[in-house]
């Protein structure tokens, strides 16, 4: 079998989650545990944690699925209009037809107008938009396209540490070289250009560094990069001729005061033609995050800028082999990027639902940070954005030794114990990468507020018990 | 960029289809052409060709999308029951939640019971079922898992010629070695074991042949392999220790009298423990074909048998990186494999729709073969199954020369002329592979019968004109 696949690791669905599923089964079978349910705070899966889908989206999807409902009075007029527009763009007016491999043209137009509005008028060509099967698909496709070579000429891909492990997994699978640059925990997981420089220099002897990945807002780290830092990164990429991959799936998930989401595209354009005519950029979005949380639909898009036209032709060919992204996900992307406008029947409810979800997330971000920081031995940066906190935990020497004897990462040892004793499922920091000798866990802020409070107080109790027990 | 990607080719969506899309735009803009519409007979996309979706499927999908409809009297009770069952298996009862990476457990159970019924009671373990993003995803994932090595140790993958070009594309992308075995056009595209033997022997010096792919019923060739031939193939795979990949996406598309679909799994089991305990097999199915034609949903599954447990663990890990297949496609797969039963409210209409679609396809298969065979210079095997005819065409020497001067495959030259003169979009045989010096085109049998007749008579006229013009 393929040896690269053996090197792939994906902690978000790793052994700890497998054990959590097992425990759930045991609970169902009546096995006694010190808890009644498993709380999964391991994955950014909003609906699974009780968030309700946006009514407008689901009404349109129902109409697209079963167009006989277009005669039904229960559906607002604008949902019908939207469904008809999507259906008209599908072969045979059915979402069961294959679409163009790049995605339905009118959906790509919606996406491009959304990007133009978001970025204050910066132009966006629908030909640069590729709809994808979730952002995961876009990211892997782009990495596949950009990586090449053997031995010392293998493509080096710079990724943040801590990172979302899709990146390390895809790099391993492709046989490319993973180049780590560390985010600065003491500066709220900020990006530091001298660290990018260090990482690049260290790499240039044994591979060919060509790609720089940024996740903003950050997963697992929850930071929102400032405009200045983004400018720095773009200058760095321009100077070093790196292809920029900007993972912006959390673009609506910004909570902290003073923080604002700036897209790489917007900043690039505002830095002038010397940049926006040369720097190669791919940016990624998804229906899975933000206020939508529609993970199961596997909707996403990528925008490519300044890509060499021959390479772009290769990209178009490459995506054609898989035929097309799922059409319900494409339809949803049309609705996300072209949401109800003032005056339209669905507008008020849509706005109410979106505001409530984002407001709720902002509160939970604050709550999580505050409660975790009351625990001696847990230190948590502000959750400025995204859906996670990634606190540093201090572990007693004896626990670290015992974990190592078991061949486990110390924070894996900690998270496993937490799961067995409390039913809480978190992901150890080692699954995302962290500075040698530091330990973390990642916890989503998605559980409903009352459950989140219980969860946090259980984590607190556990941490104190664990520390005492191993001191 | 990745040099392997440059080698990828995918004719089903290649230059001829791009030109067809262009022509459609020109027609819309009022450009005069000798025809009023482009007829796309290039791709097995049933809904795009006017086939209506199955009502039961779409009702359940609408209910899953917008569960508020569960109160609606318009939906039969069994559709509500099905929707509730699927929703209950989703996190937060929403199809917007991520599922297990292997797919929703109750869907995998439906699939496994379907396989057991289909194969007359041969056991099927839901743990061996992986839901996929269309069959394409399963096929590429399996090839990725199984291919390895460099230089002379690279994995060789045996594929039929003519083939569905997903295979050659994936093999090129992975840097594996494509090993051709030719189907016998004179024996109705039958499989010949001595040809498999020849192909294997020729290969064993320069690579490591490990995988044997079979497409049955065949695309582009429309044949249905006999039970004896399948036994031969299994014996061959056992002897040569090859991993079998059986692409059975057209398993319901069998039209010709005397032909019957036998799954590789069933035949394997009936050959006794010496085979069913040893031969490694993966088989693939999809929601895109058969009577469903739900291509846009990207539903599919694969079943793996006798896979080494460590390799299987790697497979499970590999699919987890992409999180999960689209949930509407998973839901649809549950409905396809667990369709309405006698006595249930939706049964009669379901049966009527399915029977009508399959009956219609059978008629069109016959019609296509008959009309094409009336044309001197076109010779067409019976369309026993699948959705395509792949006739051989005799081209005048002068046409072949002119094509070669243009750097085009002669049948590409032919199909391009056909498109420009008649608006009919077919795929040249060269896109699928064919014996040196023979020429073909692939045509789907999917257009509605009246349109299909017009299409066939236009092809007939064109072929006569073309032959005359170049003689
Ligand atoms: C940073 C980041 N990028 C990409 C993804 C992939 O999401 P999806 O494939 O569901 O769009 C995720 C999912 O958690 C993520 O956190
Ligand atoms: C033989 C064969 N296998 C696999 C596929 C892939 O289909 P899908 O990915 O839509 O399931 C096709 C599509 O035409 C096919 O003909």
Coordinates of N, CA, C and O in Angstrom, one line a residue, chain A residues 1-3 5-10 12-13 25 43-45 47-48 50 52-53 55 58-59 61-62 64-67 69 72 74-75 91-92 94-101 105 133 136-137 140 144-148 150 164 166 169-170 173-174 288-289 293-298 311 314 317-318 320-328, chain B residues 1-3 5-10 13 25 43-45 47-48 50 52-53 55 58-59 61-62 64-67 69 72 74-75 91-92 94-101 105 133 136-137 140 144-148 150 164 166 169-170 173-174 288-289 293-298 311 314 317-318 320-328:
Chain A
X1 N 0.8 -1.2 0.0 CA 0.0 0.0 0.0 C 0.9 1.3 0.0 O 2.1 1.2 0.2
X2 N 0.2 2.4 -0.2 CA 0.8 3.7 -0.3 C 1.4 4.1 1.0 O 0.8 4.3 2.0
X3 N 2.8 4.2 1.0 CA 3.5 4.5 2.3 C 3.2 5.9 2.8 O 3.2 6.1 4.0
X5 N 0.4 7.3 3.0 CA -0.8 7.3 3.8 C -0.6 6.9 5.2 O -1.2 7.4 6.1
X6 N 0.4 6.0 5.4 CA 0.7 5.6 6.8 C 1.1 6.8 7.6 O 0.9 6.9 8.8
X7 N 1.7 7.8 7.0 CA 2.2 9.0 7.7 C 1.1 10.0 8.0 O 1.3 10.9 8.8
X8 N -0.1 9.8 7.4 CA -1.2 10.8 7.6 C -1.7 10.6 9.0 O -1.9 9.5 9.5
X9 N -1.9 11.8 9.6 CA -2.6 11.8 11.0 C -3.7 12.8 11.0 O -3.6 13.9 10.4
X10 N -4.8 12.5 11.7 CA -5.9 13.5 11.7 C -6.6 13.4 13.1 O -7.5 12.6 13.3
X12 N -8.5 15.3 14.8 CA -9.9 15.7 15.1 C -10.8 14.5 15.1 O -11.9 14.5 15.7
X13 N -10.4 13.4 14.4 CA -11.2 12.2 14.4 C -10.3 11.0 14.7 O -10.5 9.9 14.3
X25 N -21.6 4.0 23.1 CA -22.3 2.7 22.9 C -22.4 2.0 24.2 O -23.5 1.4 24.6
X43 N -15.1 18.8 17.8 CA -15.1 19.1 16.3 C -16.1 20.3 16.1 O -17.1 20.4 16.8
X44 N -15.8 21.1 15.1 CA -16.6 22.3 14.9 C -17.8 22.0 14.1 O -17.9 22.3 12.9
X45 N -18.8 21.3 14.8 CA -19.9 20.8 14.1 C -21.2 21.4 14.8 O -21.7 20.8 15.7
X47 N -24.4 22.1 14.2 CA -25.8 21.5 14.3 C -25.8 20.3 15.2 O -26.7 20.1 16.0
X48 N -24.7 19.6 15.2 CA -24.6 18.4 16.2 C -24.6 18.9 17.6 O -25.1 18.2 18.5
X50 N -26.5 21.4 18.6 CA -27.8 21.9 18.8 C -28.2 23.2 18.1 O -29.3 23.7 18.2
X52 N -29.6 25.5 15.4 CA -30.7 25.2 14.4 C -30.3 25.7 13.0 O -29.7 26.8 12.9
X53 N -30.6 25.0 12.0 CA -30.3 25.5 10.6 C -31.1 26.8 10.4 O -32.2 27.0 10.9
X55 N -33.6 28.9 8.6 CA -34.9 28.6 8.0 C -34.9 28.8 6.5 O -35.3 27.9 5.7
X58 N -33.0 26.2 4.4 CA -33.6 24.9 4.4 C -34.9 24.9 3.6 O -35.3 23.9 2.9
X59 N -35.6 26.0 3.6 CA -36.8 26.1 2.8 C -36.4 26.0 1.3 O -37.1 25.3 0.5
X61 N -33.8 24.7 0.0 CA -33.3 23.4 -0.3 C -34.4 22.4 -0.5 O -34.4 21.5 -1.3
X62 N -35.4 22.5 0.4 CA -36.6 21.6 0.2 C -37.3 21.8 -1.1 O -37.7 20.9 -1.8
X64 N -35.9 23.0 -3.8 CA -35.1 22.4 -4.9 C -35.2 20.9 -4.9 O -35.1 20.3 -6.0
X65 N -35.3 20.3 -3.8 CA -35.4 18.8 -3.7 C -36.7 18.3 -4.3 O -36.7 17.3 -5.0
X66 N -37.7 19.0 -4.0 CA -39.1 18.5 -4.4 C -39.9 19.7 -4.9 O -40.7 20.3 -4.2
X67 N -39.6 20.1 -6.2 CA -40.2 21.3 -6.8 C -41.7 21.3 -6.8 O -42.3 22.4 -7.0
X69 N -43.4 21.4 -4.4 CA -43.7 22.3 -3.2 C -43.8 23.8 -3.7 O -44.2 24.7 -2.9
X72 N -46.9 25.5 -2.9 CA -47.3 25.5 -1.6 C -47.3 26.9 -1.0 O -46.3 27.6 -1.1
X74 N -47.2 27.7 2.0 CA -46.4 27.9 3.2 C -45.0 28.5 3.0 O -44.4 29.0 3.9
X75 N -44.5 28.5 1.8 CA -43.2 29.0 1.5 C -43.2 30.4 1.0 O -44.0 30.8 0.1
X91 N -29.2 21.2 -15.2 CA -29.6 20.4 -16.4 C -30.9 19.8 -16.0 O -31.1 19.2 -15.0
X92 N -31.9 19.9 -17.0 CA -33.2 19.3 -16.8 C -33.9 19.9 -15.6 O -34.8 19.2 -15.0
X94 N -33.0 20.0 -12.6 CA -33.0 19.0 -11.5 C -31.6 19.2 -10.8 O -30.6 19.2 -11.4
X95 N -31.7 19.2 -9.4 CA -30.4 19.2 -8.7 C -29.8 17.8 -8.7 O -28.7 17.6 -8.1
X96 N -30.4 16.9 -9.4 CA -29.8 15.6 -9.6 C -29.0 15.4 -10.9 O -28.5 14.4 -11.2
X97 N -28.8 16.5 -11.6 CA -28.0 16.5 -12.8 C -26.6 16.9 -12.4 O -26.4 17.7 -11.4
X98 N -25.6 16.4 -13.1 CA -24.2 16.9 -12.9 C -24.2 18.4 -13.3 O -24.9 18.8 -14.2
X99 N -23.3 19.2 -12.7 CA -23.2 20.6 -13.1 C -21.8 20.7 -13.8 O -21.0 19.7 -13.8
X100 N -21.5 21.9 -14.3 CA -20.2 22.2 -14.7 C -19.2 21.8 -13.6 O -19.6 22.0 -12.4
X101 N -18.0 21.3 -13.9 CA -17.1 20.9 -12.8 C -16.7 22.0 -11.9 O -16.4 21.8 -10.7
X105 N -22.8 28.2 -13.0 CA -22.3 29.5 -13.3 C -23.0 30.6 -12.5 O -22.3 31.5 -11.9
X133 N -16.2 20.6 -2.7 CA -16.9 19.7 -1.8 C -16.5 20.0 -0.4 O -15.6 19.3 0.2
X136 N -12.4 21.6 2.6 CA -11.4 20.5 2.6 C -10.9 20.1 1.2 O -9.8 20.0 0.9
X137 N -11.9 19.9 0.3 CA -11.7 19.5 -1.0 C -10.9 20.6 -1.8 O -9.9 20.2 -2.5
X140 N -7.2 20.6 -0.4 CA -6.4 19.4 -0.9 C -6.1 19.5 -2.4 O -5.0 19.2 -2.9
X144 N -2.5 19.6 -4.0 CA -2.1 18.6 -5.0 C -1.5 19.2 -6.3 O -0.5 18.8 -6.9
X145 N -2.2 20.3 -6.7 CA -1.8 21.0 -7.9 C -0.4 21.6 -7.8 O 0.4 21.7 -8.7
X146 N -0.1 22.1 -6.6 CA 1.1 22.9 -6.4 C 2.3 22.1 -5.9 O 3.4 22.7 -5.9
X147 N 2.2 20.9 -5.5 CA 3.3 20.2 -5.0 C 3.9 19.2 -6.0 O 3.2 18.6 -6.8
X148 N 5.2 19.1 -6.0 CA 5.9 18.3 -7.0 C 7.3 18.0 -6.5 O 7.7 18.4 -5.4
X150 N 11.0 15.5 -6.2 CA 11.5 14.4 -5.4 C 12.7 14.9 -4.7 O 13.4 15.8 -5.1
X164 N -4.7 23.4 11.7 CA -5.8 22.5 11.4 C -5.2 21.3 10.7 O -4.6 21.4 9.6
X166 N -5.9 19.0 8.7 CA -6.0 18.7 7.3 C -4.8 19.0 6.5 O -4.4 18.3 5.6
X169 N -2.0 16.4 7.1 CA -2.4 15.2 6.5 C -2.3 15.2 5.0 O -1.7 14.3 4.4
X170 N -2.7 16.3 4.4 CA -2.6 16.4 2.9 C -1.2 16.4 2.5 O -0.8 15.8 1.5
X173 N 0.2 13.0 2.7 CA -0.4 12.1 1.6 C 0.3 12.4 0.3 O 0.5 11.5 -0.5
X174 N 0.6 13.7 0.0 CA 1.2 14.1 -1.2 C 2.7 13.9 -1.3 O 3.3 14.1 -2.3
X288 N -19.7 25.3 6.1 CA -19.7 24.5 7.3 C -19.6 25.4 8.6 O -20.0 24.9 9.7
X289 N -19.1 26.6 8.5 CA -18.8 27.4 9.7 C -19.6 28.7 9.7 O -20.7 28.7 9.3
X293 N -23.1 26.8 9.7 CA -22.8 25.5 10.3 C -23.3 24.3 9.5 O -23.6 23.2 10.1
X294 N -23.5 24.5 8.2 CA -24.0 23.4 7.4 C -22.9 22.5 6.9 O -22.6 22.4 5.7
X295 N -22.3 21.7 7.8 CA -21.1 20.9 7.5 C -21.5 19.7 6.6 O -20.8 19.3 5.7
X296 N -22.7 19.1 6.8 CA -23.1 17.9 6.1 C -23.3 18.2 4.6 O -23.3 17.2 3.8
X297 N -23.5 19.4 4.3 CA -23.8 19.7 2.9 C -22.6 19.8 2.0 O -22.7 19.7 0.8
X298 N -21.4 19.8 2.6 CA -20.1 19.9 1.9 C -20.1 20.9 0.8 O -19.8 20.6 -0.4
X311 N -1.5 26.8 -15.6 CA -1.8 26.0 -14.3 C -3.3 26.0 -14.1 O -3.9 25.0 -13.7
X314 N -5.0 23.5 -16.0 CA -4.7 22.2 -15.4 C -5.7 21.9 -14.2 O -6.2 20.8 -14.0
X317 N -9.1 21.1 -15.4 CA -9.1 19.7 -15.9 C -9.1 18.8 -14.7 O -9.9 17.8 -14.7
X318 N -8.3 19.1 -13.7 CA -8.2 18.2 -12.6 C -9.6 18.0 -11.9 O -10.0 16.9 -11.5
X320 N -12.4 18.4 -13.2 CA -13.4 17.7 -14.0 C -13.4 16.2 -13.9 O -14.4 15.6 -14.1
X321 N -12.3 15.6 -13.4 CA -12.3 14.2 -13.3 C -13.3 13.7 -12.2 O -13.9 12.6 -12.3
X322 N -13.5 14.5 -11.2 CA -14.5 14.2 -10.2 C -15.9 14.6 -10.5 O -16.8 14.6 -9.7
X323 N -16.1 15.1 -11.7 CA -17.4 15.5 -12.3 C -17.9 16.8 -11.7 O -17.9 17.8 -12.4
X324 N -18.4 16.8 -10.5 CA -18.8 18.1 -9.9 C -19.0 18.0 -8.4 O -19.2 16.9 -7.9
X325 N -19.0 19.2 -7.7 CA -19.3 19.1 -6.3 C -20.8 18.9 -6.1 O -21.6 19.1 -7.0
X326 N -21.2 18.4 -4.9 CA -22.6 18.1 -4.6 C -23.5 19.3 -4.9 O -23.1 20.4 -4.4
X327 N -24.6 19.1 -5.6 CA -25.4 20.2 -6.0 C -26.1 20.9 -4.8 O -26.2 22.1 -4.7
X328 N -26.6 20.1 -3.8 CA -27.2 20.8 -2.6 C -26.2 21.8 -2.0 O -26.6 22.9 -1.6
Chain B
X1 N 4.5 23.1 -10.7 CA 3.3 22.4 -10.4 C 3.5 20.9 -10.5 O 4.5 20.4 -11.0
X2 N 2.5 20.1 -10.0 CA 2.6 18.7 -10.1 C 2.6 18.1 -11.5 O 1.6 18.3 -12.2
X3 N 3.7 17.5 -11.9 CA 3.8 17.0 -13.2 C 2.8 15.9 -13.6 O 2.4 15.8 -14.7
X5 N -0.2 15.7 -12.9 CA -1.5 16.3 -13.3 C -1.5 16.7 -14.7 O -2.5 16.5 -15.4
X6 N -0.3 17.1 -15.3 CA -0.3 17.4 -16.7 C -0.7 16.2 -17.6 O -1.2 16.3 -18.6
X7 N -0.4 15.0 -17.0 CA -0.7 13.7 -17.8 C -2.1 13.3 -17.7 O -2.6 12.5 -18.5
X8 N -2.9 13.9 -16.8 CA -4.3 13.5 -16.6 C -5.1 13.9 -17.8 O -4.9 15.0 -18.4
X9 N -5.9 13.0 -18.3 CA -6.9 13.4 -19.4 C -8.3 12.9 -19.0 O -8.4 11.8 -18.4
X10 N -9.3 13.7 -19.4 CA -10.6 13.3 -19.0 C -11.6 13.7 -20.1 O -12.2 14.8 -20.1
X13 N -15.3 15.3 -20.3 CA -15.5 16.7 -20.1 C -14.4 17.5 -20.8 O -14.0 18.5 -20.4
X25 N -23.7 29.0 -26.0 CA -23.7 30.4 -25.7 C -23.9 31.2 -27.0 O -24.7 32.2 -27.0
X43 N -22.5 12.5 -21.9 CA -22.3 12.1 -20.5 C -23.5 11.5 -19.9 O -24.6 11.8 -20.3
X44 N -23.3 10.5 -19.1 CA -24.4 9.7 -18.5 C -25.1 10.5 -17.4 O -25.0 10.2 -16.2
X45 N -25.9 11.5 -17.8 CA -26.5 12.5 -16.9 C -28.0 12.5 -17.2 O -28.5 13.3 -17.9
X47 N -30.9 13.1 -15.6 CA -31.9 14.2 -15.3 C -31.7 15.3 -16.4 O -32.6 15.9 -16.8
X48 N -30.4 15.5 -16.7 CA -30.2 16.6 -17.7 C -30.8 16.3 -19.0 O -31.1 17.1 -19.8
X50 N -33.7 14.8 -19.3 CA -35.2 14.9 -19.1 C -35.8 13.8 -18.2 O -37.0 13.8 -18.0
X52 N -37.2 12.2 -15.1 CA -37.7 12.8 -13.9 C -37.1 12.0 -12.7 O -37.0 10.8 -12.6
X53 N -36.9 12.8 -11.6 CA -36.4 12.1 -10.3 C -37.5 11.3 -9.8 O -38.7 11.6 -10.0
X55 N -40.1 10.2 -7.2 CA -40.9 11.0 -6.3 C -40.5 10.7 -4.8 O -40.3 11.6 -4.0
X58 N -37.3 12.2 -3.6 CA -37.3 13.7 -3.5 C -38.2 14.1 -2.3 O -37.9 15.1 -1.7
X59 N -39.2 13.4 -2.1 CA -40.1 13.7 -0.9 C -39.3 13.6 0.4 O -39.3 14.5 1.2
X61 N -36.1 13.6 0.8 CA -35.0 14.6 0.8 C -35.5 16.0 1.3 O -34.9 16.7 2.0
X62 N -36.7 16.3 0.7 CA -37.3 17.6 1.1 C -37.6 17.6 2.6 O -37.4 18.6 3.3
X64 N -36.1 15.8 4.9 CA -34.9 15.9 5.7 C -34.3 17.3 5.7 O -33.7 17.8 6.6
X65 N -34.5 18.0 4.5 CA -34.0 19.4 4.4 C -34.7 20.4 5.3 O -34.2 21.2 6.0
X66 N -36.0 20.2 5.4 CA -36.9 21.1 6.1 C -37.9 20.4 6.9 O -39.1 20.2 6.5
X67 N -37.5 19.9 8.1 CA -38.3 18.9 8.9 C -39.6 19.5 9.3 O -40.5 18.8 9.7
X69 N -41.8 20.3 7.5 CA -42.8 19.6 6.6 C -43.3 18.3 7.1 O -44.3 17.7 6.5
X72 N -46.9 18.1 7.4 CA -47.7 18.4 6.2 C -48.4 17.1 5.7 O -47.8 16.0 5.6
X74 N -49.5 16.4 2.9 CA -49.2 16.1 1.5 C -48.2 14.9 1.3 O -48.1 14.3 0.3
X75 N -47.4 14.7 2.4 CA -46.4 13.7 2.3 C -46.9 12.3 2.8 O -47.4 12.3 4.0
X91 N -26.3 14.0 13.8 CA -26.0 14.8 15.0 C -27.0 16.0 15.0 O -27.3 16.6 14.0
X92 N -27.6 16.2 16.2 CA -28.6 17.3 16.3 C -29.8 17.1 15.4 O -30.5 18.1 15.1
X94 N -29.9 16.9 12.3 CA -29.8 17.8 11.1 C -28.9 17.1 10.1 O -27.8 16.7 10.4
X95 N -29.3 17.2 8.8 CA -28.4 16.7 7.8 C -27.3 17.8 7.5 O -26.5 17.5 6.7
X96 N -27.3 18.8 8.3 CA -26.2 19.8 8.3 C -25.1 19.4 9.2 O -24.1 20.2 9.3
X97 N -25.2 18.3 10.0 CA -24.1 17.9 10.8 C -23.1 17.0 10.1 O -23.5 16.3 9.1
X98 N -21.8 17.1 10.4 CA -20.9 16.0 9.9 C -21.4 14.7 10.4 O -22.0 14.6 11.5
X99 N -21.1 13.6 9.6 CA -21.4 12.3 10.0 C -20.1 11.6 10.3 O -19.1 12.1 10.1
X100 N -20.2 10.3 10.8 CA -19.0 9.5 10.8 C -18.4 9.5 9.4 O -19.1 9.6 8.4
X101 N -17.1 9.4 9.4 CA -16.4 9.5 8.1 C -16.7 8.4 7.1 O -16.8 8.5 5.9
X105 N -24.2 5.2 10.3 CA -24.3 3.7 10.6 C -25.5 3.1 10.0 O -25.5 2.1 9.4
X133 N -18.4 10.0 -1.9 CA -18.9 11.2 -2.6 C -19.0 10.8 -4.1 O -18.2 11.1 -4.9
X136 N -16.9 7.9 -8.0 CA -15.6 8.5 -8.4 C -14.7 8.6 -7.1 O -13.5 8.2 -7.2
X137 N -15.3 9.1 -6.1 CA -14.5 9.3 -4.8 C -14.0 8.0 -4.3 O -12.8 7.8 -3.9
X140 N -11.1 6.5 -6.6 CA -9.9 7.3 -6.5 C -9.2 7.0 -5.1 O -8.0 6.8 -5.0
X144 N -5.7 5.3 -4.6 CA -4.6 6.0 -3.8 C -4.1 5.1 -2.7 O -2.9 5.1 -2.5
X145 N -4.9 4.3 -2.1 CA -4.5 3.5 -1.0 C -3.6 2.4 -1.5 O -2.7 2.0 -0.8
X146 N -3.9 1.9 -2.7 CA -3.2 0.7 -3.1 C -2.0 0.9 -4.0 O -1.2 0.0 -4.3
X147 N -1.7 2.1 -4.4 CA -0.6 2.4 -5.3 C 0.6 2.9 -4.5 O 0.4 3.7 -3.6
X148 N 1.7 2.5 -4.9 CA 3.0 2.9 -4.2 C 4.2 2.7 -5.1 O 4.0 2.2 -6.2
X150 N 8.3 3.4 -6.6 CA 9.0 4.3 -7.6 C 9.6 3.4 -8.6 O 10.0 2.2 -8.3
X164 N -13.6 3.7 -18.7 CA -14.1 5.0 -18.3 C -12.9 5.8 -17.8 O -12.1 5.3 -16.9
X166 N -12.0 8.0 -15.9 CA -11.6 8.3 -14.5 C -10.4 7.4 -14.1 O -9.5 7.8 -13.3
X169 N -7.2 8.7 -15.6 CA -6.8 10.0 -15.0 C -6.3 9.8 -13.6 O -5.3 10.4 -13.2
X170 N -6.9 8.9 -12.8 CA -6.5 8.7 -11.4 C -5.1 8.0 -11.4 O -4.2 8.4 -10.6
X173 N -2.5 10.6 -12.2 CA -2.4 11.6 -11.1 C -1.5 11.0 -10.0 O -0.8 11.6 -9.3
X174 N -1.8 9.7 -9.7 CA -1.0 9.0 -8.6 C 0.4 8.6 -9.0 O 1.1 8.0 -8.2
X288 N -25.8 7.8 -9.0 CA -25.9 8.5 -10.3 C -26.5 7.8 -11.4 O -26.9 8.4 -12.4
X289 N -26.5 6.4 -11.4 CA -26.9 5.7 -12.6 C -28.1 4.9 -12.3 O -29.0 5.2 -11.5
X293 N -30.4 8.0 -11.4 CA -29.8 9.1 -12.2 C -29.6 10.4 -11.3 O -29.5 11.5 -11.9
X294 N -29.3 10.2 -10.0 CA -29.2 11.3 -9.1 C -27.7 11.7 -9.1 O -27.0 11.6 -8.0
X295 N -27.1 12.2 -10.2 CA -25.7 12.4 -10.2 C -25.3 13.6 -9.3 O -24.2 13.6 -8.7
X296 N -26.1 14.6 -9.3 CA -25.8 15.8 -8.5 C -25.7 15.6 -7.0 O -25.1 16.4 -6.3
X297 N -26.2 14.5 -6.6 CA -26.2 14.3 -5.1 C -24.9 13.7 -4.6 O -24.6 13.7 -3.5
X298 N -24.1 13.2 -5.6 CA -22.8 12.6 -5.2 C -22.9 11.6 -4.1 O -22.2 11.6 -3.1
X311 N -4.5 -2.4 6.7 CA -4.7 -1.5 5.5 C -6.1 -0.9 5.6 O -6.3 0.3 5.4
X314 N -6.0 2.0 7.8 CA -5.4 3.2 7.1 C -6.5 3.8 6.2 O -6.6 5.0 6.0
X317 N -8.7 5.9 8.3 CA -8.1 7.1 8.7 C -8.0 8.1 7.5 O -8.3 9.3 7.6
X318 N -7.8 7.5 6.3 CA -7.7 8.4 5.1 C -9.0 9.1 4.8 O -9.0 10.3 4.5
X320 N -11.2 9.9 6.9 CA -11.6 10.8 8.0 C -11.0 12.2 7.7 O -11.6 13.2 8.2
X321 N -9.9 12.3 6.9 CA -9.4 13.6 6.7 C -10.3 14.5 5.9 O -10.4 15.8 6.2
X322 N -11.2 13.9 5.1 CA -12.2 14.7 4.4 C -13.5 14.9 5.1 O -14.5 15.4 4.6
X323 N -13.5 14.4 6.4 CA -14.6 14.6 7.3 C -15.7 13.6 7.0 O -15.9 12.7 7.7
X324 N -16.5 13.9 5.9 CA -17.6 12.9 5.6 C -18.1 13.2 4.2 O -18.0 14.3 3.7
X325 N -18.8 12.2 3.6 CA -19.4 12.4 2.3 C -20.7 13.3 2.5 O -21.2 13.4 3.6
X326 N -21.2 14.0 1.5 CA -22.3 14.8 1.6 C -23.5 14.0 2.2 O -23.8 13.0 1.7
X327 N -24.2 14.6 3.1 CA -25.3 13.9 3.8 C -26.5 13.7 2.9 O -27.1 12.6 3.0
X328 N -26.9 14.7 2.1 CA -28.0 14.3 1.2 C -27.8 13.1 0.3 O -28.6 12.3 0.1

